[in-house]
Coordinates of C-alpha atoms in Angstrom, one line a residue:
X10 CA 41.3 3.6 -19.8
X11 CA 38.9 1.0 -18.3
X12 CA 40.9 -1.8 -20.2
X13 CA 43.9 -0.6 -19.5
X14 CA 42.9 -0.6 -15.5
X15 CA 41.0 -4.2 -15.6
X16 CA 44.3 -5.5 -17.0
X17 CA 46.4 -4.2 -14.8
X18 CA 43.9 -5.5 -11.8
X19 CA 44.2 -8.7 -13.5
X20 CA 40.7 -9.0 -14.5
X21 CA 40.5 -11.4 -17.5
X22 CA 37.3 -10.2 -19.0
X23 CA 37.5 -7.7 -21.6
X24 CA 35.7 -4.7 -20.7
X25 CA 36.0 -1.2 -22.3
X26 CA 34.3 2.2 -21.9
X27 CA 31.1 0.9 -23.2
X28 CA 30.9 -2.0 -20.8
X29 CA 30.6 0.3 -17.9
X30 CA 28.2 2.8 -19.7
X31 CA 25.9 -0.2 -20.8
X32 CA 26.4 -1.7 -17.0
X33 CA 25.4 1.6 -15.9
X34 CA 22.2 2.1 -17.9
X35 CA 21.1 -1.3 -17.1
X36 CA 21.4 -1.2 -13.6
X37 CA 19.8 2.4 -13.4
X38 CA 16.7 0.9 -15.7
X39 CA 16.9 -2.2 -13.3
X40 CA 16.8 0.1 -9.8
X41 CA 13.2 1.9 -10.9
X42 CA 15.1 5.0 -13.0
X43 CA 13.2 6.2 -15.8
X44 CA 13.5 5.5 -19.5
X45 CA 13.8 9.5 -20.2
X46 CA 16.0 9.8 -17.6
X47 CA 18.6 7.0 -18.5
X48 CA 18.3 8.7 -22.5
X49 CA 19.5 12.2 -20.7
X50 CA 22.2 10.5 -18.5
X51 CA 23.8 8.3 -21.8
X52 CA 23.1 11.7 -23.9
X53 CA 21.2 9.4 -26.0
X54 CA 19.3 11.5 -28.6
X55 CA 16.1 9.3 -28.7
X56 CA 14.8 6.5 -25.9
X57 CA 14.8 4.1 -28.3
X58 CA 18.0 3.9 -28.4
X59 CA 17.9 3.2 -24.6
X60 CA 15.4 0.5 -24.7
X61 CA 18.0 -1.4 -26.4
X62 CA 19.4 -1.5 -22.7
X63 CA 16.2 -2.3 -21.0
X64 CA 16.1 -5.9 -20.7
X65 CA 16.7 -5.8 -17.3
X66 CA 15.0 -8.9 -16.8
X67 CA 17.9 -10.7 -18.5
X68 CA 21.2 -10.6 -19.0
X69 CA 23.0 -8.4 -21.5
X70 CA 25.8 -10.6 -22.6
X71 CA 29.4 -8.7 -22.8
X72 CA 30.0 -10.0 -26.6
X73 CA 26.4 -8.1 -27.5
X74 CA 27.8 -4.8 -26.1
X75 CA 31.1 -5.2 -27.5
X76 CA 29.7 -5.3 -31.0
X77 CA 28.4 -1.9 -31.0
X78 CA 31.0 0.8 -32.4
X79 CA 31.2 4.2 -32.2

């Protein structure tokens, strides 16, 4: 659905589901939210999965999310 929508906005970047959730994350990590919080919000069963999101002090580049698959 988000692809589908960025193309028809004319947005030339891929982006999928996981772009926004990993956008989401980040930015919530970035605006003071907790570790164990952003883990209950992305339903992610441990927080170490959700560190993988907490380099906030960087950039998470598009073609590192892209390669995770669900």
């Amino acid at each position: 659905m988000v692809r589908r929508r960025a193309i028809s906005a004319g947005i030339a970047t891929e982006v999928g589901n996981h772009t926004s959730r990993a956008t989401g994350i980040t930015a919530n990590l970035r605006n003071g939210g907790s570790l164990e919080s952003a883990a209950v919000m992305a339903n992610h069963a441990s927080t170490r999965t959700t560190q993988l999101y907490k380099r906030h002090r960087e950039n998470i580049r598009l073609d590192e999310v892209e390669t995770i698959r669900m």
